[in-house]
PDB file of C-alpha atoms in Angstrom:
ATOM      1  CA  ASP A   1     107.271  83.527 114.246  1.00 63.00           C
ATOM      2  CA  ALA A   2     105.917  83.375 110.741  1.00 81.00           C
ATOM      3  CA  GLY A   3     102.158  83.425 110.337  1.00 93.00           C
ATOM      4  CA  VAL A   4     100.104  81.557 107.786  1.00 96.00           C
ATOM      5  CA  THR A   5     101.575  81.927 104.316  1.00 96.00           C
ATOM      6  CA  GLN A   6      99.792  81.478 101.001  1.00 97.00           C
ATOM      7  CA  SER A   7     100.956  81.375  97.410  1.00 96.00           C
ATOM      8  CA  PRO A   8     100.521  82.819  94.919  1.00 97.00           C
ATOM      9  CA  THR A   9      99.147  86.187  96.032  1.00 96.00           C
ATOM     10  CA  HIS A  10      97.334  86.814  92.767  1.00 96.00           C
ATOM     11  CA  LEU A  11      96.338  84.585  89.883  1.00 96.00           C
ATOM     12  CA  ILE A  12      94.534  85.096  86.592  1.00 98.00           C
ATOM     13  CA  LYS A  13      93.030  82.095  84.808  1.00 98.00           C
ATOM     14  CA  THR A  14      90.544  81.520  82.008  1.00 98.00           C
ATOM     15  CA  ARG A  15      87.335  79.518  82.171  1.00 98.00           C
ATOM     16  CA  GLY A  16      87.860  75.758  82.062  1.00 97.00           C
ATOM     17  CA  GLN A  17      91.388  75.867  83.411  1.00 98.00           C
ATOM     18  CA  HIS A  18      92.647  74.288  86.609  1.00 98.00           C
ATOM     19  CA  VAL A  19      94.257  76.084  89.559  1.00 98.00           C
ATOM     20  CA  THR A  20      96.286  75.008  92.608  1.00 98.00           C
ATOM     21  CA  LEU A  21      96.589  77.236  95.658  1.00 98.00           C
ATOM     22  CA  ARG A  22      99.066  76.562  98.445  1.00 98.00           C
ATOM     23  CA  CYS A  23      99.109  77.221 102.176  1.00 98.00           C
ATOM     24  CA  SER A  24     101.644  76.759 104.944  1.00 97.00           C
ATOM     25  CA  PRO A  25     100.242  76.856 108.495  1.00 96.00           C
ATOM     26  CA  ILE A  26     101.730  78.411 111.583  1.00 95.00           C
ATOM     27  CA  SER A  27     104.529  76.250 112.978  1.00 94.00           C
ATOM     28  CA  GLY A  28     103.047  73.657 115.338  1.00 91.00           C
ATOM     29  CA  HIS A  29      99.536  73.903 113.905  1.00 92.00           C
ATOM     30  CA  LYS A  30      98.198  70.628 112.533  1.00 92.00           C
ATOM     31  CA  SER A  31      94.914  71.786 111.016  1.00 92.00           C
ATOM     32  CA  VAL A  32      94.276  73.828 107.889  1.00 95.00           C
ATOM     33  CA  SER A  33      90.960  75.221 106.681  1.00 95.00           C
ATOM     34  CA  TRP A  34      90.080  76.815 103.358  1.00 97.00           C
ATOM     35  CA  TYR A  35      87.503  79.569 102.811  1.00 97.00           C
ATOM     36  CA  GLN A  36      86.215  81.369  99.733  1.00 98.00           C
ATOM     37  CA  GLN A  37      85.405  85.072 100.004  1.00 96.00           C
ATOM     38  CA  VAL A  38      83.484  86.530  97.094  1.00 96.00           C
ATOM     39  CA  LEU A  39      83.677  90.315  96.797  1.00 91.00           C
ATOM     40  CA  GLY A  40      81.311  92.010  99.218  1.00 89.00           C
ATOM     41  CA  GLN A  41      80.515  88.870 101.224  1.00 93.00           C
ATOM     42  CA  GLY A  42      81.773  87.031 104.269  1.00 95.00           C
ATOM     43  CA  PRO A  43      84.061  84.016 103.859  1.00 96.00           C
ATOM     44  CA  GLN A  44      82.436  80.654 103.124  1.00 96.00           C
ATOM     45  CA  PHE A  45      83.897  77.404 104.450  1.00 95.00           C
ATOM     46  CA  ILE A  46      85.265  74.985 101.843  1.00 96.00           C
ATOM     47  CA  PHE A  47      87.365  72.338 103.637  1.00 93.00           C
ATOM     48  CA  GLN A  48      89.123  71.530 106.882  1.00 93.00           C
ATOM     49  CA  TYR A  49      92.008  69.082 107.216  1.00 93.00           C
ATOM     50  CA  TYR A  50      93.624  67.727 110.349  1.00 90.00           C
ATOM     51  CA  GLU A  51      96.549  65.320 110.363  1.00 89.00           C
ATOM     52  CA  LYS A  52      96.087  64.795 106.601  1.00 90.00           C
ATOM     53  CA  GLU A  53      92.466  63.705 107.012  1.00 91.00           C
ATOM     54  CA  GLU A  54      89.467  65.668 105.781  1.00 91.00           C
ATOM     55  CA  ARG A  55      87.445  66.746 108.834  1.00 89.00           C
ATOM     56  CA  GLY A  56      84.846  68.905 107.186  1.00 88.00           C
ATOM     57  CA  ARG A  57      83.542  69.961 103.799  1.00 91.00           C
ATOM     58  CA  GLY A  58      81.344  72.902 102.902  1.00 92.00           C
ATOM     59  CA  ASN A  59      78.700  73.169 100.221  1.00 93.00           C
ATOM     60  CA  PHE A  60      81.001  73.336  97.215  1.00 97.00           C
ATOM     61  CA  PRO A  61      80.952  71.215  94.034  1.00 97.00           C
ATOM     62  CA  ASP A  62      83.293  68.307  93.428  1.00 96.00           C
ATOM     63  CA  ARG A  63      85.420  70.566  91.241  1.00 98.00           C
ATOM     64  CA  PHE A  64      86.947  71.707  94.512  1.00 98.00           C
ATOM     65  CA  SER A  65      89.385  69.348  96.223  1.00 97.00           C
ATOM     66  CA  ALA A  66      92.181  69.671  98.739  1.00 97.00           C
ATOM     67  CA  ARG A  67      94.836  67.701 100.503  1.00 97.00           C
ATOM     68  CA  GLN A  68      97.220  68.099 103.413  1.00 97.00           C
ATOM     69  CA  PHE A  69     100.817  66.946 103.381  1.00 97.00           C
ATOM     70  CA  PRO A  70     102.922  65.348 106.154  1.00 95.00           C
ATOM     71  CA  ASN A  71     104.440  68.749 106.954  1.00 95.00           C
ATOM     72  CA  TYR A  72     100.843  70.050 107.455  1.00 96.00           C
ATOM     73  CA  SER A  73     100.937  72.344 104.431  1.00 97.00           C
ATOM     74  CA  SER A  74      97.933  72.137 102.156  1.00 98.00           C
ATOM     75  CA  GLU A  75      96.798  72.578  98.567  1.00 98.00           C
ATOM     76  CA  LEU A  76      93.400  73.607  97.281  1.00 98.00           C
ATOM     77  CA  ASN A  77      92.628  72.507  93.741  1.00 98.00           C
ATOM     78  CA  VAL A  78      89.824  73.812  91.571  1.00 98.00           C
ATOM     79  CA  ASN A  79      89.055  72.188  88.210  1.00 97.00           C
ATOM     80  CA  ALA A  80      87.057  73.480  85.269  1.00 98.00           C
ATOM     81  CA  LEU A  81      87.107  77.056  86.510  1.00 98.00           C
ATOM     82  CA  LEU A  82      83.976  79.168  86.192  1.00 98.00           C
ATOM     83  CA  LEU A  83      83.671  82.947  86.242  1.00 97.00           C
ATOM     84  CA  GLY A  84      81.947  82.597  89.610  1.00 97.00           C
ATOM     85  CA  ASP A  85      85.070  81.067  91.116  1.00 98.00           C
ATOM     86  CA  SER A  86      86.670  84.523  91.091  1.00 98.00           C
ATOM     87  CA  ALA A  87      87.259  85.294  94.756  1.00 97.00           C
ATOM     88  CA  LEU A  88      89.769  85.685  97.555  1.00 96.00           C
ATOM     89  CA  TYR A  89      90.751  82.227  98.824  1.00 98.00           C
ATOM     90  CA  LEU A  90      91.753  82.254 102.456  1.00 97.00           C
ATOM     91  CA  CYS A  91      93.662  79.617 104.353  1.00 97.00           C
ATOM     92  CA  ALA A  92      93.468  79.399 108.137  1.00 95.00           C
ATOM     93  CA  SER A  93      95.461  77.285 110.553  1.00 94.00           C
ATOM     94  CA  SER A  94      94.739  76.073 114.070  1.00 90.00           C
ATOM     95  CA  LEU A  95      96.290  73.648 116.508  1.00 86.00           C
ATOM     96  CA  HIS A  96      93.798  70.813 116.158  1.00 75.00           C
ATOM     97  CA  GLY A  97      90.873  72.294 114.240  1.00 67.00           C
ATOM     98  CA  GLY A  98      88.538  73.055 117.103  1.00 67.00           C
ATOM     99  CA  GLU A  99      90.104  76.256 118.353  1.00 77.00           C
ATOM    100  CA  THR A 100      90.888  79.736 117.109  1.00 87.00           C
ATOM    101  CA  GLN A 101      91.743  79.900 113.420  1.00 91.00           C
ATOM    102  CA  TYR A 102      94.450  82.266 112.173  1.00 93.00           C
ATOM    103  CA  PHE A 103      94.203  83.457 108.611  1.00 95.00           C
ATOM    104  CA  GLY A 104      96.741  84.002 105.891  1.00 96.00           C
ATOM    105  CA  PRO A 105      96.741  86.959 103.474  1.00 95.00           C
ATOM    106  CA  GLY A 106      94.780  85.039 100.843  1.00 96.00           C
ATOM    107  CA  THR A 107      95.153  84.311  97.146  1.00 97.00           C
ATOM    108  CA  ARG A 108      93.090  86.485  94.850  1.00 97.00           C
ATOM    109  CA  LEU A 109      91.867  84.481  91.867  1.00 98.00           C
ATOM    110  CA  LEU A 110      90.390  86.129  88.811  1.00 98.00           C
ATOM    111  CA  VAL A 111      88.740  83.911  86.214  1.00 98.00           C
ATOM    112  CA  LEU A 112      88.243  85.494  82.789  1.00 97.00           C
TER     113      LEU A 112
ATOM    114  CA  ALA B   1      73.061  74.742 111.618  1.00 81.00           C
ATOM    115  CA  GLN B   2      74.702  77.914 112.759  1.00 86.00           C
ATOM    116  CA  SER B   3      74.194  81.373 111.298  1.00 92.00           C
ATOM    117  CA  VAL B   4      75.343  84.943 111.920  1.00 95.00           C
ATOM    118  CA  THR B   5      73.567  88.201 111.165  1.00 96.00           C
ATOM    119  CA  GLN B   6      75.406  91.499 111.178  1.00 97.00           C
ATOM    120  CA  LEU B   7      73.056  94.482 111.223  1.00 93.00           C
ATOM    121  CA  GLY B   8      74.241  97.212 108.885  1.00 91.00           C
ATOM    122  CA  SER B   9      76.545  96.499 106.001  1.00 94.00           C
ATOM    123  CA  HIS B  10      78.051  99.985 106.343  1.00 96.00           C
ATOM    124  CA  VAL B  11      78.630 102.146 109.424  1.00 96.00           C
ATOM    125  CA  SER B  12      79.967 105.691 109.396  1.00 97.00           C
ATOM    126  CA  VAL B  13      81.409 107.200 112.583  1.00 97.00           C
ATOM    127  CA  SER B  14      83.299 110.368 113.404  1.00 97.00           C
ATOM    128  CA  GLU B  15      86.808 110.156 114.738  1.00 97.00           C
ATOM    129  CA  GLY B  16      86.605 109.960 118.529  1.00 97.00           C
ATOM    130  CA  ALA B  17      83.013 108.685 118.544  1.00 97.00           C
ATOM    131  CA  LEU B  18      81.746 105.342 119.795  1.00 97.00           C
ATOM    132  CA  VAL B  19      81.958 102.409 117.405  1.00 97.00           C
ATOM    133  CA  LEU B  20      79.143  99.856 117.786  1.00 97.00           C
ATOM    134  CA  LEU B  21      78.864  96.887 115.434  1.00 98.00           C
ATOM    135  CA  ARG B  22      75.987  94.492 115.947  1.00 97.00           C
ATOM    136  CA  CYS B  23      76.142  90.715 115.661  1.00 97.00           C
ATOM    137  CA  ASN B  24      73.430  88.170 116.384  1.00 96.00           C
ATOM    138  CA  TYR B  25      73.962  84.438 116.044  1.00 95.00           C
ATOM    139  CA  SER B  26      71.954  81.276 115.876  1.00 92.00           C
ATOM    140  CA  SER B  27      73.376  78.060 117.294  1.00 85.00           C
ATOM    141  CA  SER B  28      71.824  74.887 118.684  1.00 79.00           C
ATOM    142  CA  VAL B  29      74.889  74.241 120.837  1.00 80.00           C
ATOM    143  CA  PRO B  30      77.061  76.511 122.997  1.00 80.00           C
ATOM    144  CA  PRO B  31      79.041  78.657 120.586  1.00 86.00           C
ATOM    145  CA  TYR B  32      82.502  80.038 120.272  1.00 91.00           C
ATOM    146  CA  LEU B  33      82.232  83.613 118.969  1.00 93.00           C
ATOM    147  CA  PHE B  34      84.818  85.694 117.136  1.00 95.00           C
ATOM    148  CA  TRP B  35      85.339  89.111 115.625  1.00 97.00           C
ATOM    149  CA  TYR B  36      87.803  89.465 112.781  1.00 97.00           C
ATOM    150  CA  VAL B  37      88.933  92.625 110.974  1.00 97.00           C
ATOM    151  CA  GLN B  38      89.921  92.806 107.324  1.00 96.00           C
ATOM    152  CA  TYR B  39      91.870  95.742 105.926  1.00 93.00           C
ATOM    153  CA  PRO B  40      91.773  96.356 102.159  1.00 89.00           C
ATOM    154  CA  ASN B  41      93.467  93.638 100.117  1.00 83.00           C
ATOM    155  CA  GLN B  42      94.436  91.666 103.209  1.00 87.00           C
ATOM    156  CA  GLY B  43      93.399  88.527 105.067  1.00 90.00           C
ATOM    157  CA  LEU B  44      91.470  88.370 108.336  1.00 94.00           C
ATOM    158  CA  GLN B  45      93.011  89.420 111.643  1.00 95.00           C
ATOM    159  CA  LEU B  46      91.558  88.154 114.919  1.00 95.00           C
ATOM    160  CA  LEU B  47      90.259  91.002 117.105  1.00 97.00           C
ATOM    161  CA  LEU B  48      88.841  88.996 119.979  1.00 95.00           C
ATOM    162  CA  LYS B  49      87.061  85.781 120.878  1.00 93.00           C
ATOM    163  CA  TYR B  50      84.624  84.354 123.385  1.00 92.00           C
ATOM    164  CA  THR B  51      84.992  80.705 124.337  1.00 88.00           C
ATOM    165  CA  THR B  52      83.880  80.234 127.944  1.00 84.00           C
ATOM    166  CA  GLY B  53      84.006  82.206 131.187  1.00 84.00           C
ATOM    167  CA  ALA B  54      83.795  85.977 131.359  1.00 86.00           C
ATOM    168  CA  THR B  55      81.184  87.313 128.982  1.00 89.00           C
ATOM    169  CA  LEU B  56      82.911  90.681 128.448  1.00 95.00           C
ATOM    170  CA  VAL B  57      85.893  90.077 126.218  1.00 95.00           C
ATOM    171  CA  LYS B  58      88.658  92.561 125.508  1.00 96.00           C
ATOM    172  CA  GLY B  59      90.614  92.432 122.299  1.00 95.00           C
ATOM    173  CA  ILE B  60      93.300  94.275 120.417  1.00 94.00           C
ATOM    174  CA  ASN B  61      93.222  97.952 119.408  1.00 93.00           C
ATOM    175  CA  GLY B  62      90.817  98.910 122.212  1.00 96.00           C
ATOM    176  CA  PHE B  63      87.898  96.773 121.030  1.00 97.00           C
ATOM    177  CA  GLU B  64      85.670  94.734 123.305  1.00 97.00           C
ATOM    178  CA  ALA B  65      82.567  92.586 122.926  1.00 97.00           C
ATOM    179  CA  GLU B  66      79.967  91.178 125.272  1.00 95.00           C
ATOM    180  CA  PHE B  67      78.399  87.746 124.920  1.00 94.00           C
ATOM    181  CA  LYS B  68      74.707  87.882 125.839  1.00 93.00           C
ATOM    182  CA  LYS B  69      73.217  84.411 125.707  1.00 91.00           C
ATOM    183  CA  SER B  70      69.658  85.587 126.355  1.00 91.00           C
ATOM    184  CA  GLU B  71      69.853  87.937 123.375  1.00 93.00           C
ATOM    185  CA  THR B  72      72.038  85.626 121.240  1.00 94.00           C
ATOM    186  CA  SER B  73      74.258  88.637 120.603  1.00 95.00           C
ATOM    187  CA  PHE B  74      77.959  89.450 120.508  1.00 97.00           C
ATOM    188  CA  HIS B  75      78.155  93.163 119.719  1.00 97.00           C
ATOM    189  CA  LEU B  76      81.548  94.811 119.182  1.00 98.00           C
ATOM    190  CA  THR B  77      82.358  98.232 120.641  1.00 98.00           C
ATOM    191  CA  LYS B  78      85.195 100.704 120.849  1.00 97.00           C
ATOM    192  CA  PRO B  79      84.782 103.875 122.921  1.00 97.00           C
ATOM    193  CA  SER B  80      86.686 106.207 120.583  1.00 97.00           C
ATOM    194  CA  ALA B  81      87.143 105.597 116.864  1.00 97.00           C
ATOM    195  CA  HIS B  82      90.476 106.204 115.208  1.00 96.00           C
ATOM    196  CA  MET B  83      91.105 106.719 111.508  1.00 96.00           C
ATOM    197  CA  SER B  84      93.007 103.423 111.464  1.00 95.00           C
ATOM    198  CA  ASP B  85      89.786 101.580 112.433  1.00 97.00           C
ATOM    199  CA  ALA B  86      88.448 102.006 108.901  1.00 97.00           C
ATOM    200  CA  ALA B  87      88.107  98.418 107.687  1.00 97.00           C
ATOM    201  CA  GLU B  88      85.591  95.608 107.302  1.00 97.00           C
ATOM    202  CA  TYR B  89      84.593  93.670 110.385  1.00 98.00           C
ATOM    203  CA  PHE B  90      83.288  90.105 110.446  1.00 98.00           C
ATOM    204  CA  CYS B  91      81.511  88.287 113.244  1.00 97.00           C
ATOM    205  CA  ALA B  92      81.834  84.489 113.207  1.00 95.00           C
ATOM    206  CA  VAL B  93      80.552  81.505 115.174  1.00 93.00           C
ATOM    207  CA  SER B  94      81.757  77.940 115.623  1.00 88.00           C
ATOM    208  CA  LYS B  95      80.833  75.023 117.838  1.00 79.00           C
ATOM    209  CA  GLN B  96      82.586  74.681 121.173  1.00 66.00           C
ATOM    210  CA  GLY B  97      85.416  72.218 121.145  1.00 60.00           C
ATOM    211  CA  ALA B  98      84.369  70.334 118.046  1.00 58.00           C
ATOM    212  CA  ALA B  99      87.052  68.857 115.875  1.00 58.00           C
ATOM    213  CA  GLY B 100      86.476  69.510 112.224  1.00 61.00           C
ATOM    214  CA  ASN B 101      85.105  72.829 113.253  1.00 74.00           C
ATOM    215  CA  LYS B 102      84.187  75.421 110.663  1.00 87.00           C
ATOM    216  CA  LEU B 103      83.685  79.130 111.133  1.00 92.00           C
ATOM    217  CA  THR B 104      80.362  80.536 109.949  1.00 93.00           C
ATOM    218  CA  PHE B 105      80.671  84.227 109.127  1.00 96.00           C
ATOM    219  CA  GLY B 106      78.264  87.104 108.904  1.00 96.00           C
ATOM    220  CA  GLY B 107      78.148  89.290 105.842  1.00 96.00           C
ATOM    221  CA  GLY B 108      80.466  91.891 107.294  1.00 97.00           C
ATOM    222  CA  THR B 109      80.174  95.557 108.305  1.00 97.00           C
ATOM    223  CA  ARG B 110      82.335  98.135 106.580  1.00 97.00           C
ATOM    224  CA  VAL B 111      83.368 100.969 108.904  1.00 97.00           C
ATOM    225  CA  LEU B 112      84.110 104.435 107.587  1.00 97.00           C
ATOM    226  CA  VAL B 113      85.746 106.906 109.978  1.00 97.00           C
ATOM    227  CA  LYS B 114      85.209 110.587 109.252  1.00 96.00           C
ATOM    228  CA  PRO B 115      87.748 113.157 110.453  1.00 94.00           C
TER     229      PRO B 115
END
């Protein structure tokens, strides 16, 4: 079975631009979570969605938004990019949100 | 609020030697505890998890961890290091059974294996 997939794998943007990252969960999983991992640090929680509803939000500015689609895939959107948004963005899926989370390979975003 | 502290950002071990990675957590409710491994330029792979029941948990690649409530610890061990164990390891905590449940990670421990 396919694991969590994310696209694109790498992305280069300039300050002020907008970016959309995509995630497809493991088949049968209804919850998707997003994490930001800055170089040299542990991942930080951004959002969790379950059945298209936001179930949790981390301490990130309103420039960050997300949504989940009827097929349980998800998008993470970041507006007005800052240099500090450069990071590995990880998507994780789980059955209902309260159990083990399985991670995708991540999207590496570089903001110049 | 939950938090995780991993002692030692870098650990160097010889091939065949014991690997010991330390993790202490803080949680006001019974926790779920996890260890994940991250190889260079990759995502996180689940090594093992503690939810309820037996406090000694065995995972993949010969790793195991013991949940000690009295010490609020969940240290990861492997009896004999292999070159392929060189990676970064993250300890994480979440709340038991809570929907909308986030993982809170430690800062990670990078393991170097010397031949």
